[in-house]
Amino acid sequence: MPYTVTETHTYSHAPDVVYAAAKGAIEGLEGKFVEESAENGLLVAKFHKTVLGKVLGDRAWVQVAISSVDDDSSSLELTAYPLDAVGNKLLFGARKGALKTLLTWFYAHLEHRLPK
């Protein structure tokens, strides 16, 4: 069973609005940015195994790419996977539900930051 999660979501907001919301969500979840590019709509972040005081058990790597679908909507492509203690992709032994919990929180924070 692969640990890598890839998801695509569409939002009825401009890409710059979704980018700002995604960046705020990562910051709100205590993620550390590895790469940020507003021009390309790309965010890459690492998360510690403790997020918002809750021990999830695994570190995580998350990449978010935001692109325009049309004038008023955008697409968010997310790729995430657990990391080992030295920052390499974890190939075995990941904690069940740790990455899923982080991604659930990420989407909740992102959608909270989007205008109504």
Coordinates of N, CA, C and O in Angstrom, one line a residue:
M1 N 0.8 -1.2 0.0 CA 0.0 0.0 0.0 C 0.9 1.2 0.0 O 1.7 1.4 0.9
P2 N 0.8 2.1 -1.0 CA 1.6 3.3 -1.0 C 1.2 4.3 0.0 O 0.0 4.5 0.3
Y3 N 2.1 5.1 0.5 CA 1.8 6.1 1.5 C 1.6 7.4 0.9 O 1.1 8.4 1.5
T4 N 1.9 7.6 -0.4 CA 1.7 8.9 -1.1 C 0.2 9.2 -1.4 O -0.5 8.3 -1.9
V5 N -0.2 10.3 -1.0 CA -1.6 10.8 -1.2 C -1.6 11.9 -2.3 O -0.8 12.8 -2.2
T6 N -2.4 11.7 -3.3 CA -2.6 12.7 -4.3 C -4.0 13.0 -4.5 O -4.8 12.1 -4.6
E7 N -4.4 14.3 -4.4 CA -5.8 14.7 -4.5 C -5.9 16.0 -5.3 O -4.9 16.8 -5.3
T8 N -7.0 16.2 -5.9 CA -7.3 17.4 -6.7 C -8.7 17.9 -6.2 O -9.6 17.2 -6.1
H9 N -8.7 19.2 -5.9 CA -9.9 19.9 -5.5 C -10.1 21.1 -6.4 O -9.1 21.8 -6.8
T10 N -11.4 21.5 -6.7 CA -11.7 22.7 -7.4 C -12.4 23.6 -6.5 O -13.3 23.3 -5.8
Y11 N -12.0 24.9 -6.6 CA -12.6 26.0 -5.8 C -13.1 27.1 -6.7 O -12.5 27.4 -7.7
S12 N -14.2 27.7 -6.3 CA -14.8 28.8 -7.1 C -14.2 30.1 -6.6 O -15.0 31.0 -6.3
H13 N -12.9 30.2 -6.6 CA -12.2 31.4 -6.3 C -11.0 31.5 -7.2 O -10.5 30.5 -7.7
A14 N -10.5 32.7 -7.4 CA -9.3 33.0 -8.2 C -8.1 32.3 -7.6 O -8.0 32.1 -6.4
P15 N -7.1 31.9 -8.4 CA -5.9 31.2 -7.9 C -5.2 31.9 -6.8 O -4.7 31.3 -5.9
D16 N -5.1 33.2 -6.9 CA -4.3 34.0 -5.9 C -5.0 33.9 -4.6 O -4.4 33.9 -3.5
V17 N -6.3 33.9 -4.6 CA -7.1 33.8 -3.3 C -6.9 32.4 -2.7 O -6.7 32.3 -1.5
V18 N -6.9 31.4 -3.5 CA -6.7 30.0 -3.0 C -5.3 29.8 -2.5 O -5.0 29.2 -1.5
Y19 N -4.3 30.4 -3.2 CA -2.9 30.4 -2.9 C -2.7 31.0 -1.5 O -2.1 30.4 -0.6
A20 N -3.3 32.2 -1.3 CA -3.2 32.9 0.0 C -3.8 32.0 1.1 O -3.3 31.9 2.3
A21 N -5.0 31.4 0.9 CA -5.6 30.6 1.9 C -4.8 29.3 2.2 O -4.7 28.9 3.3
A22 N -4.2 28.7 1.2 CA -3.4 27.5 1.4 C -2.1 27.9 2.2 O -1.7 27.1 3.1
K23 N -1.5 29.0 1.8 CA -0.4 29.4 2.6 C -0.7 29.7 4.0 O 0.0 29.3 5.0
G24 N -1.8 30.4 4.3 CA -2.3 30.6 5.6 C -2.6 29.3 6.4 O -2.3 29.2 7.6
A25 N -3.2 28.3 5.7 CA -3.5 27.0 6.3 C -2.2 26.3 6.7 O -2.1 25.8 7.8
I26 N -1.2 26.4 5.9 CA 0.1 25.7 6.2 C 0.7 26.4 7.4 O 1.2 25.8 8.4
E27 N 0.7 27.8 7.4 CA 1.3 28.5 8.5 C 0.5 28.2 9.8 O 1.0 28.1 10.9
G28 N -0.8 28.2 9.7 CA -1.7 27.9 10.9 C -1.5 26.5 11.5 O -1.7 26.3 12.7
L29 N -1.0 25.6 10.6 CA -0.8 24.2 11.1 C 0.7 24.0 11.5 O 1.2 22.9 11.6
E30 N 1.5 25.1 11.6 CA 2.8 25.1 12.0 C 3.8 24.4 11.0 O 4.8 23.9 11.4
G31 N 3.4 24.4 9.7 CA 4.3 23.9 8.7 C 5.5 24.8 8.4 O 5.4 26.0 8.5
K32 N 6.6 24.2 8.0 CA 7.8 25.0 7.6 C 7.9 24.9 6.1 O 8.0 23.9 5.5
F33 N 7.9 26.1 5.4 CA 8.0 26.1 4.0 C 9.4 25.7 3.5 O 10.4 26.2 4.0
V34 N 9.4 24.8 2.5 CA 10.6 24.5 1.8 C 10.7 25.3 0.5 O 11.8 25.7 0.1
E35 N 9.5 25.6 -0.1 CA 9.5 26.3 -1.3 C 8.2 27.1 -1.4 O 7.1 26.5 -1.1
E36 N 8.2 28.3 -1.9 CA 7.0 29.1 -2.1 C 7.2 29.9 -3.4 O 8.2 30.5 -3.6
S37 N 6.2 29.8 -4.3 CA 6.3 30.5 -5.5 C 4.8 31.0 -5.9 O 4.1 30.2 -6.4
A38 N 4.5 32.2 -5.6 CA 3.2 32.8 -5.9 C 3.0 32.8 -7.4 O 1.9 32.6 -7.9
E39 N 4.0 33.1 -8.1 CA 3.9 33.2 -9.6 C 3.5 31.8 -10.2 O 2.7 31.8 -11.2
N40 N 4.0 30.7 -9.7 CA 3.7 29.4 -10.2 C 2.6 28.7 -9.4 O 2.2 27.6 -9.7
G41 N 2.1 29.3 -8.3 CA 1.1 28.8 -7.5 C 1.5 27.5 -6.8 O 0.8 26.6 -6.6
L42 N 2.8 27.5 -6.3 CA 3.4 26.3 -5.7 C 3.8 26.6 -4.3 O 4.4 27.6 -3.9
L43 N 3.4 25.6 -3.4 CA 3.8 25.7 -2.0 C 4.3 24.3 -1.6 O 3.6 23.3 -1.9
V44 N 5.4 24.2 -1.0 CA 6.0 22.9 -0.5 C 6.3 23.1 1.0 O 7.0 24.1 1.3
A45 N 5.9 22.2 1.8 CA 6.1 22.4 3.3 C 6.3 21.1 3.9 O 5.9 20.0 3.4
K46 N 7.1 21.1 5.1 CA 7.3 20.0 5.9 C 6.6 20.3 7.2 O 6.5 21.4 7.7
F47 N 6.0 19.2 7.8 CA 5.3 19.3 9.1 C 6.0 18.4 10.1 O 6.4 17.3 9.8
H48 N 6.1 18.9 11.3 CA 6.7 18.1 12.4 C 5.6 17.0 12.8 O 4.4 17.2 12.5
K49 N 6.0 16.1 13.6 CA 5.0 15.1 14.0 C 4.1 15.5 15.1 O 3.1 14.8 15.4
T50 N 4.3 16.7 15.7 CA 3.3 17.3 16.6 C 2.8 18.6 15.9 O 3.5 19.5 15.6
V51 N 1.4 18.6 15.7 CA 0.8 19.7 15.0 C -0.3 20.2 16.0 O -1.2 19.4 16.4
L52 N -0.3 21.5 16.3 CA -1.2 22.2 17.1 C -1.4 21.4 18.5 O -2.4 21.3 19.0
G53 N -0.2 20.9 19.0 CA -0.2 20.3 20.3 C -0.6 18.8 20.3 O -0.6 18.2 21.3
K54 N -1.0 18.3 19.1 CA -1.5 16.9 19.1 C -0.4 16.1 18.4 O 0.1 16.5 17.3
V55 N 0.0 15.0 19.0 CA 1.1 14.2 18.4 C 0.4 13.3 17.4 O -0.4 12.4 17.7
L56 N 0.8 13.5 16.1 CA 0.3 12.7 15.0 C 1.1 11.4 14.8 O 0.7 10.4 14.3
G57 N 2.4 11.5 15.2 CA 3.3 10.3 15.1 C 4.2 10.3 13.9 O 5.2 9.6 13.9
D58 N 3.9 11.0 12.8 CA 4.7 11.0 11.6 C 5.0 12.5 11.2 O 4.0 13.3 11.3
R59 N 6.1 12.7 10.7 CA 6.4 14.0 10.0 C 5.8 13.9 8.6 O 5.5 12.8 8.2
A60 N 5.6 15.0 7.9 CA 4.9 14.9 6.6 C 5.5 16.0 5.7 O 6.0 17.0 6.1
W61 N 5.5 15.6 4.4 CA 5.8 16.5 3.3 C 4.6 16.8 2.5 O 3.9 15.8 2.1
V62 N 4.3 18.0 2.2 CA 3.1 18.4 1.5 C 3.4 19.4 0.4 O 4.1 20.4 0.6
Q63 N 3.0 19.1 -0.8 CA 3.2 20.0 -2.0 C 1.8 20.3 -2.5 O 0.9 19.5 -2.7
V64 N 1.6 21.6 -2.7 CA 0.3 22.2 -3.2 C 0.6 23.0 -4.4 O 1.4 23.9 -4.4
A65 N -0.1 22.6 -5.5 CA 0.0 23.4 -6.8 C -1.3 23.9 -7.2 O -2.3 23.1 -7.3
I66 N -1.4 25.2 -7.3 CA -2.7 25.8 -7.6 C -2.6 26.4 -9.0 O -1.7 27.1 -9.4
S67 N -3.7 26.1 -9.8 CA -3.7 26.6 -11.2 C -5.1 27.1 -11.5 O -6.1 26.7 -10.9
S68 N -5.2 27.9 -12.5 CA -6.5 28.5 -12.9 C -7.2 27.5 -13.8 O -6.7 26.9 -14.7
V69 N -8.5 27.4 -13.6 CA -9.4 26.6 -14.4 C -10.1 27.5 -15.4 O -10.1 27.2 -16.6
D70 N -10.7 28.6 -14.9 CA -11.2 29.7 -15.7 C -11.1 31.0 -14.9 O -10.4 31.0 -13.9
D71 N -11.8 32.0 -15.3 CA -11.7 33.3 -14.6 C -12.0 33.3 -13.1 O -11.4 34.0 -12.4
D72 N -13.0 32.5 -12.8 CA -13.5 32.5 -11.4 C -13.3 31.2 -10.6 O -13.8 31.1 -9.5
S73 N -12.5 30.3 -11.1 CA -12.3 29.1 -10.3 C -10.8 28.6 -10.5 O -10.1 29.0 -11.5
S74 N -10.4 27.8 -9.6 CA -9.0 27.3 -9.6 C -9.0 25.8 -9.2 O -9.9 25.3 -8.5
S75 N -7.9 25.2 -9.5 CA -7.7 23.8 -9.2 C -6.5 23.7 -8.2 O -5.5 24.3 -8.4
L76 N -6.7 22.9 -7.1 CA -5.6 22.7 -6.2 C -5.2 21.2 -6.3 O -6.1 20.3 -6.1
E77 N -4.0 20.9 -6.6 CA -3.4 19.6 -6.7 C -2.5 19.4 -5.5 O -1.5 20.1 -5.3
L78 N -2.8 18.4 -4.7 CA -2.0 18.2 -3.5 C -1.3 16.8 -3.5 O -2.0 15.8 -3.9
T79 N -0.1 16.8 -3.2 CA 0.7 15.5 -3.0 C 1.3 15.5 -1.6 O 1.9 16.5 -1.2
A80 N 1.1 14.5 -0.9 CA 1.7 14.4 0.5 C 2.1 13.0 0.8 O 1.6 12.0 0.3
Y81 N 3.1 12.9 1.7 CA 3.6 11.6 2.1 C 4.3 11.8 3.5 O 4.8 12.9 3.8
P82 N 4.4 10.7 4.3 CA 5.1 10.8 5.6 C 6.6 10.8 5.3 O 7.1 10.3 4.3
L83 N 7.3 11.4 6.3 CA 8.8 11.5 6.3 C 9.4 10.7 7.4 O 8.8 10.6 8.5
D84 N 10.6 10.2 7.3 CA 11.3 9.6 8.4 C 12.0 10.7 9.2 O 11.9 11.9 8.9
A85 N 12.8 10.4 10.2 CA 13.4 11.3 11.1 C 14.4 12.2 10.4 O 14.7 13.3 10.9
V86 N 15.0 11.8 9.3 CA 16.0 12.6 8.6 C 15.4 13.3 7.4 O 16.2 13.9 6.6
G87 N 14.1 13.2 7.2 CA 13.5 13.9 6.1 C 13.4 13.2 4.8 O 13.0 13.8 3.8
N88 N 13.6 11.9 4.8 CA 13.4 11.1 3.6 C 12.0 10.5 3.5 O 11.3 10.4 4.6
K89 N 11.5 10.2 2.3 CA 10.2 9.6 2.2 C 10.1 8.3 2.9 O 11.0 7.5 2.8
L90 N 9.1 8.2 3.8 CA 8.9 7.0 4.6 C 8.3 5.9 3.7 O 7.3 6.1 3.0
L91 N 9.0 4.7 3.6 CA 8.5 3.6 2.8 C 7.8 2.5 3.5 O 7.1 1.7 2.9
F92 N 8.0 2.5 4.8 CA 7.3 1.5 5.6 C 7.1 2.0 7.1 O 7.9 2.9 7.5
G93 N 6.2 1.5 7.8 CA 6.1 1.8 9.2 C 5.3 3.1 9.6 O 5.5 3.6 10.7
A94 N 4.6 3.7 8.6 CA 3.9 4.9 8.9 C 2.7 4.7 9.9 O 2.1 3.6 9.9
R95 N 2.4 5.7 10.7 CA 1.3 5.5 11.7 C 0.0 5.7 10.9 O -0.2 6.5 10.1
K96 N -0.9 4.8 11.3 CA -2.2 4.8 10.6 C -3.0 6.1 11.0 O -3.1 6.4 12.1
G97 N -3.4 6.8 10.0 CA -4.3 7.9 10.2 C -3.6 9.3 10.4 O -4.2 10.3 10.4
A98 N -2.2 9.2 10.5 CA -1.5 10.5 10.8 C -1.6 11.5 9.7 O -2.0 12.6 9.8
L99 N -1.3 11.0 8.5 CA -1.3 11.9 7.3 C -2.8 12.3 7.0 O -3.0 13.5 6.6
K100 N -3.7 11.4 7.1 CA -5.1 11.7 6.9 C -5.6 12.8 7.8 O -6.3 13.7 7.4
T101 N -5.2 12.7 9.1 CA -5.6 13.8 10.0 C -5.0 15.1 9.6 O -5.7 16.1 9.6
L102 N -3.8 15.1 9.3 CA -3.1 16.4 8.9 C -3.8 17.0 7.6 O -4.1 18.2 7.6
L103 N -4.1 16.2 6.6 CA -4.8 16.7 5.4 C -6.2 17.1 5.7 O -6.7 18.1 5.1
T104 N -6.9 16.5 6.6 CA -8.3 16.9 7.0 C -8.2 18.3 7.6 O -9.0 19.2 7.3
W105 N -7.2 18.5 8.5 CA -7.0 19.8 9.1 C -6.6 20.8 8.1 O -7.1 22.0 8.2
F106 N -5.7 20.5 7.2 CA -5.3 21.4 6.1 C -6.5 21.9 5.3 O -6.7 23.1 5.1
Y107 N -7.4 21.0 4.9 CA -8.5 21.4 4.1 C -9.5 22.3 4.9 O -10.1 23.2 4.4
A108 N -9.6 22.0 6.2 CA -10.5 22.7 7.0 C -10.0 24.2 7.2 O -10.7 25.1 7.1
H109 N -8.7 24.3 7.4 CA -8.1 25.6 7.6 C -8.1 26.4 6.3 O -8.4 27.6 6.3
L110 N -7.9 25.7 5.1 CA -8.0 26.4 3.8 C -9.4 26.9 3.6 O -9.5 28.1 3.2
E111 N -10.3 26.1 3.7 CA -11.7 26.5 3.4 C -12.2 27.5 4.4 O -13.0 28.4 4.0
H112 N -11.7 27.5 5.6 CA -12.1 28.6 6.6 C -11.6 30.0 6.1 O -12.2 31.0 6.3
R113 N -10.4 30.0 5.4 CA -9.8 31.2 5.0 C -10.3 31.7 3.7 O -10.0 32.8 3.3
L114 N -11.1 30.9 3.0 CA -11.6 31.4 1.7 C -12.8 32.3 1.9 O -13.6 32.0 2.9
P115 N -13.0 33.3 1.1 CA -14.2 34.2 1.3 C -15.5 33.4 1.0 O -15.5 32.5 0.2
K116 N -16.5 33.8 1.7 CA -17.8 33.1 1.6 C -18.5 33.5 0.3 O -18.5 34.5 -0.2

